[in-house]
Amino acid sequence: MKIVFVYPDFSIGARGKFYHGIASISSVLKQRGYETSLIHLVRPIRSAVLVERMAKESPDLIAFSATTNMFDYMCRYAPDLKNHFEVPTICGGIHATLEPEDVISSEGIDMVCVGEGEEALAEVCRLLEEGKDTREVR
């Protein structure tokens, strides 16, 4: 199973910084045998370009991480990715933790992760691989 993280990160003063949350989650997933990759957006791009980049990754799960100031960009990208790839999507990060209802009601998002995501996302991946329901994951 391959999880592709999408992290928009182009606020003034924040471009391209290392993000510990995704790194930690990716490490846990890799330890459990999953493949991960990151599309780190350091400037806005057209959705069509993101779709092309995602197609090269062949995701089984698309995982967004968004701060509040980048959330609008996630909202632009998620529907287009969801329309092109028949895979589940999840969004975590600061905005998801602070405003989970805002995130889960966004077009193109299937799941929201509130708080730390290492164990939760690993469980989601296991359940998806087994074809089981993910709705009861804490």
PDB file of C-alpha atoms in Angstrom:
ATOM      1  CA  MET A   1       0.000   0.000   0.000  1.00  0.00           C
ATOM      2  CA  LYS A   2       1.294   3.453  -0.905  1.00  0.00           C
ATOM      3  CA  ILE A   3       0.358   6.601   0.997  1.00  0.00           C
ATOM      4  CA  VAL A   4       1.090   9.907  -0.722  1.00  0.00           C
ATOM      5  CA  PHE A   5       1.194  12.951   1.528  1.00  0.00           C
ATOM      6  CA  VAL A   6       0.316  16.354   0.090  1.00  0.00           C
ATOM      7  CA  TYR A   7       1.606  19.286   2.105  1.00  0.00           C
ATOM      8  CA  PRO A   8       0.946  22.848   0.855  1.00  0.00           C
ATOM      9  CA  ASP A   9       3.631  25.002   2.473  1.00  0.00           C
ATOM     10  CA  PHE A  10       4.062  28.358   0.829  1.00  0.00           C
ATOM     11  CA  SER A  11       3.140  30.983   3.369  1.00  0.00           C
ATOM     12  CA  ILE A  12       5.477  33.937   3.666  1.00  0.00           C
ATOM     13  CA  GLY A  13       8.340  32.918   5.926  1.00  0.00           C
ATOM     14  CA  ALA A  14       7.416  29.224   5.944  1.00  0.00           C
ATOM     15  CA  ARG A  15       8.319  27.918   2.505  1.00  0.00           C
ATOM     16  CA  GLY A  16       9.763  24.475   2.316  1.00  0.00           C
ATOM     17  CA  LYS A  17      10.433  23.905   5.980  1.00  0.00           C
ATOM     18  CA  PHE A  18      10.821  20.430   7.420  1.00  0.00           C
ATOM     19  CA  TYR A  19       7.539  19.210   8.884  1.00  0.00           C
ATOM     20  CA  HIS A  20       7.992  16.819  11.803  1.00  0.00           C
ATOM     21  CA  GLY A  21       4.388  15.570  11.774  1.00  0.00           C
ATOM     22  CA  ILE A  22       4.505  14.043   8.307  1.00  0.00           C
ATOM     23  CA  ALA A  23       8.036  12.749   8.882  1.00  0.00           C
ATOM     24  CA  SER A  24       7.014  10.975  12.070  1.00  0.00           C
ATOM     25  CA  ILE A  25       3.885   9.463  10.536  1.00  0.00           C
ATOM     26  CA  SER A  26       5.816   8.385   7.446  1.00  0.00           C
ATOM     27  CA  SER A  27       8.433   6.698   9.631  1.00  0.00           C
ATOM     28  CA  VAL A  28       5.807   4.691  11.527  1.00  0.00           C
ATOM     29  CA  LEU A  29       4.100   3.663   8.286  1.00  0.00           C
ATOM     30  CA  LYS A  30       7.408   2.559   6.745  1.00  0.00           C
ATOM     31  CA  GLN A  31       8.214   0.506   9.859  1.00  0.00           C
ATOM     32  CA  ARG A  32       4.937  -1.331   9.276  1.00  0.00           C
ATOM     33  CA  GLY A  33       5.762  -2.107   5.656  1.00  0.00           C
ATOM     34  CA  TYR A  34       3.921   0.693   3.868  1.00  0.00           C
ATOM     35  CA  GLU A  35       5.394   2.860   1.135  1.00  0.00           C
ATOM     36  CA  THR A  36       5.135   6.631   1.520  1.00  0.00           C
ATOM     37  CA  SER A  37       5.999   9.676  -0.514  1.00  0.00           C
ATOM     38  CA  LEU A  38       5.543  13.410  -0.163  1.00  0.00           C
ATOM     39  CA  ILE A  39       4.391  16.046  -2.597  1.00  0.00           C
ATOM     40  CA  HIS A  40       5.675  19.142  -0.811  1.00  0.00           C
ATOM     41  CA  LEU A  41       4.139  22.183  -2.459  1.00  0.00           C
ATOM     42  CA  VAL A  42       6.362  25.207  -1.873  1.00  0.00           C
ATOM     43  CA  ARG A  43       4.365  27.384  -4.246  1.00  0.00           C
ATOM     44  CA  PRO A  44       0.806  27.268  -5.558  1.00  0.00           C
ATOM     45  CA  ILE A  45       0.371  25.058  -8.612  1.00  0.00           C
ATOM     46  CA  ARG A  46      -2.546  24.331 -10.909  1.00  0.00           C
ATOM     47  CA  SER A  47      -4.617  21.328  -9.921  1.00  0.00           C
ATOM     48  CA  ALA A  48      -3.886  19.719 -13.285  1.00  0.00           C
ATOM     49  CA  VAL A  49      -0.165  19.774 -12.488  1.00  0.00           C
ATOM     50  CA  LEU A  50      -0.808  18.180  -9.094  1.00  0.00           C
ATOM     51  CA  VAL A  51      -2.950  15.489 -10.732  1.00  0.00           C
ATOM     52  CA  GLU A  52      -0.059  14.704 -13.115  1.00  0.00           C
ATOM     53  CA  ARG A  53       2.409  14.456 -10.235  1.00  0.00           C
ATOM     54  CA  MET A  54       0.019  12.261  -8.256  1.00  0.00           C
ATOM     55  CA  ALA A  55      -0.498   9.937 -11.235  1.00  0.00           C
ATOM     56  CA  LYS A  56       3.236   9.171 -11.181  1.00  0.00           C
ATOM     57  CA  GLU A  57       2.917   8.123  -7.539  1.00  0.00           C
ATOM     58  CA  SER A  58       0.030   5.632  -7.970  1.00  0.00           C
ATOM     59  CA  PRO A  59      -1.439   6.231  -4.492  1.00  0.00           C
ATOM     60  CA  ASP A  60      -3.635   3.871  -2.515  1.00  0.00           C
ATOM     61  CA  LEU A  61      -4.385   6.651  -0.008  1.00  0.00           C
ATOM     62  CA  ILE A  62      -3.963  10.413  -0.350  1.00  0.00           C
ATOM     63  CA  ALA A  63      -3.122  12.134   2.937  1.00  0.00           C
ATOM     64  CA  PHE A  64      -3.286  15.917   3.177  1.00  0.00           C
ATOM     65  CA  SER A  65      -1.760  17.905   5.990  1.00  0.00           C
ATOM     66  CA  ALA A  66      -2.884  21.490   6.263  1.00  0.00           C
ATOM     67  CA  THR A  67      -2.347  24.440   8.504  1.00  0.00           C
ATOM     68  CA  THR A  68      -5.241  26.872   8.743  1.00  0.00           C
ATOM     69  CA  ASN A  69      -3.630  29.356   6.364  1.00  0.00           C
ATOM     70  CA  MET A  70      -3.082  26.605   3.756  1.00  0.00           C
ATOM     71  CA  PHE A  71      -6.473  24.951   4.192  1.00  0.00           C
ATOM     72  CA  ASP A  72      -8.091  26.856   1.306  1.00  0.00           C
ATOM     73  CA  TYR A  73      -5.483  25.412  -1.048  1.00  0.00           C
ATOM     74  CA  MET A  74      -6.188  21.903   0.212  1.00  0.00           C
ATOM     75  CA  CYS A  75      -9.855  22.592  -0.496  1.00  0.00           C
ATOM     76  CA  ARG A  76      -8.936  23.475  -4.089  1.00  0.00           C
ATOM     77  CA  TYR A  77      -6.780  20.415  -4.647  1.00  0.00           C
ATOM     78  CA  ALA A  78      -8.765  17.692  -2.851  1.00  0.00           C
ATOM     79  CA  PRO A  79     -11.812  17.567  -5.176  1.00  0.00           C
ATOM     80  CA  ASP A  80      -9.662  17.359  -8.303  1.00  0.00           C
ATOM     81  CA  LEU A  81      -7.514  14.584  -6.861  1.00  0.00           C
ATOM     82  CA  LYS A  82     -10.592  12.727  -5.617  1.00  0.00           C
ATOM     83  CA  ASN A  83     -12.166  12.958  -9.095  1.00  0.00           C
ATOM     84  CA  HIS A  84      -9.061  11.531 -10.791  1.00  0.00           C
ATOM     85  CA  PHE A  85      -8.112   8.806  -8.329  1.00  0.00           C
ATOM     86  CA  GLU A  86     -10.496   6.268  -6.865  1.00  0.00           C
ATOM     87  CA  VAL A  87      -8.711   6.131  -3.518  1.00  0.00           C
ATOM     88  CA  PRO A  88      -9.654   7.307  -0.023  1.00  0.00           C
ATOM     89  CA  THR A  89      -8.465  10.670   1.218  1.00  0.00           C
ATOM     90  CA  ILE A  90      -7.652  11.896   4.700  1.00  0.00           C
ATOM     91  CA  CYS A  91      -6.668  15.275   6.077  1.00  0.00           C
ATOM     92  CA  GLY A  92      -4.746  15.910   9.256  1.00  0.00           C
ATOM     93  CA  GLY A  93      -2.589  18.667  10.619  1.00  0.00           C
ATOM     94  CA  ILE A  94      -3.224  21.717  12.713  1.00  0.00           C
ATOM     95  CA  HIS A  95      -6.408  22.809  10.956  1.00  0.00           C
ATOM     96  CA  ALA A  96      -7.938  19.324  11.160  1.00  0.00           C
ATOM     97  CA  THR A  97      -7.253  19.215  14.884  1.00  0.00           C
ATOM     98  CA  LEU A  98      -8.724  22.668  15.505  1.00  0.00           C
ATOM     99  CA  GLU A  99     -11.652  22.480  13.057  1.00  0.00           C
ATOM    100  CA  PRO A 100     -12.450  18.819  12.277  1.00  0.00           C
ATOM    101  CA  GLU A 101     -16.020  19.566  11.154  1.00  0.00           C
ATOM    102  CA  ASP A 102     -14.721  22.135   8.668  1.00  0.00           C
ATOM    103  CA  VAL A 103     -12.332  19.541   7.250  1.00  0.00           C
ATOM    104  CA  ILE A 104     -14.680  16.554   7.044  1.00  0.00           C
ATOM    105  CA  SER A 105     -17.323  18.670   5.315  1.00  0.00           C
ATOM    106  CA  SER A 106     -14.832  19.644   2.588  1.00  0.00           C
ATOM    107  CA  GLU A 107     -15.391  18.188  -0.855  1.00  0.00           C
ATOM    108  CA  GLY A 108     -12.935  15.438  -1.676  1.00  0.00           C
ATOM    109  CA  ILE A 109     -12.098  14.500   1.924  1.00  0.00           C
ATOM    110  CA  ASP A 110     -13.250  11.132   3.274  1.00  0.00           C
ATOM    111  CA  MET A 111     -11.614  11.108   6.712  1.00  0.00           C
ATOM    112  CA  VAL A 112     -10.150  13.565   9.199  1.00  0.00           C
ATOM    113  CA  CYS A 113      -7.380  12.948  11.714  1.00  0.00           C
ATOM    114  CA  VAL A 114      -7.598  14.884  14.965  1.00  0.00           C
ATOM    115  CA  GLY A 115      -4.414  15.073  17.031  1.00  0.00           C
ATOM    116  CA  GLU A 116      -1.419  12.803  16.620  1.00  0.00           C
ATOM    117  CA  GLY A 117      -1.787  10.583  13.581  1.00  0.00           C
ATOM    118  CA  GLU A 118       0.925   7.943  13.718  1.00  0.00           C
ATOM    119  CA  GLU A 119      -1.073   5.076  15.206  1.00  0.00           C
ATOM    120  CA  ALA A 120      -4.409   6.171  13.755  1.00  0.00           C
ATOM    121  CA  LEU A 121      -3.137   6.336  10.177  1.00  0.00           C
ATOM    122  CA  ALA A 122      -1.330   3.009  10.540  1.00  0.00           C
ATOM    123  CA  GLU A 123      -4.607   1.456  11.689  1.00  0.00           C
ATOM    124  CA  VAL A 124      -6.505   3.090   8.816  1.00  0.00           C
ATOM    125  CA  CYS A 125      -3.986   1.640   6.351  1.00  0.00           C
ATOM    126  CA  ARG A 126      -4.265  -1.838   7.863  1.00  0.00           C
ATOM    127  CA  LEU A 127      -8.056  -1.740   7.694  1.00  0.00           C
ATOM    128  CA  LEU A 128      -8.037  -0.455   4.121  1.00  0.00           C
ATOM    129  CA  GLU A 129      -5.706  -3.270   3.089  1.00  0.00           C
ATOM    130  CA  GLU A 130      -8.038  -5.780   4.731  1.00  0.00           C
ATOM    131  CA  GLY A 131     -11.083  -4.216   3.076  1.00  0.00           C
ATOM    132  CA  LYS A 132     -12.590  -3.338   6.437  1.00  0.00           C
ATOM    133  CA  ASP A 133     -14.480  -0.291   7.694  1.00  0.00           C
ATOM    134  CA  THR A 134     -12.330   2.561   9.005  1.00  0.00           C
ATOM    135  CA  ARG A 135     -15.075   4.534  10.737  1.00  0.00           C
ATOM    136  CA  GLU A 136     -14.294   3.230  14.223  1.00  0.00           C
ATOM    137  CA  VAL A 137     -10.609   4.223  14.211  1.00  0.00           C
ATOM    138  CA  ARG A 138      -9.881   6.502  17.177  1.00  0.00           C
TER     139      ARG A 138
END
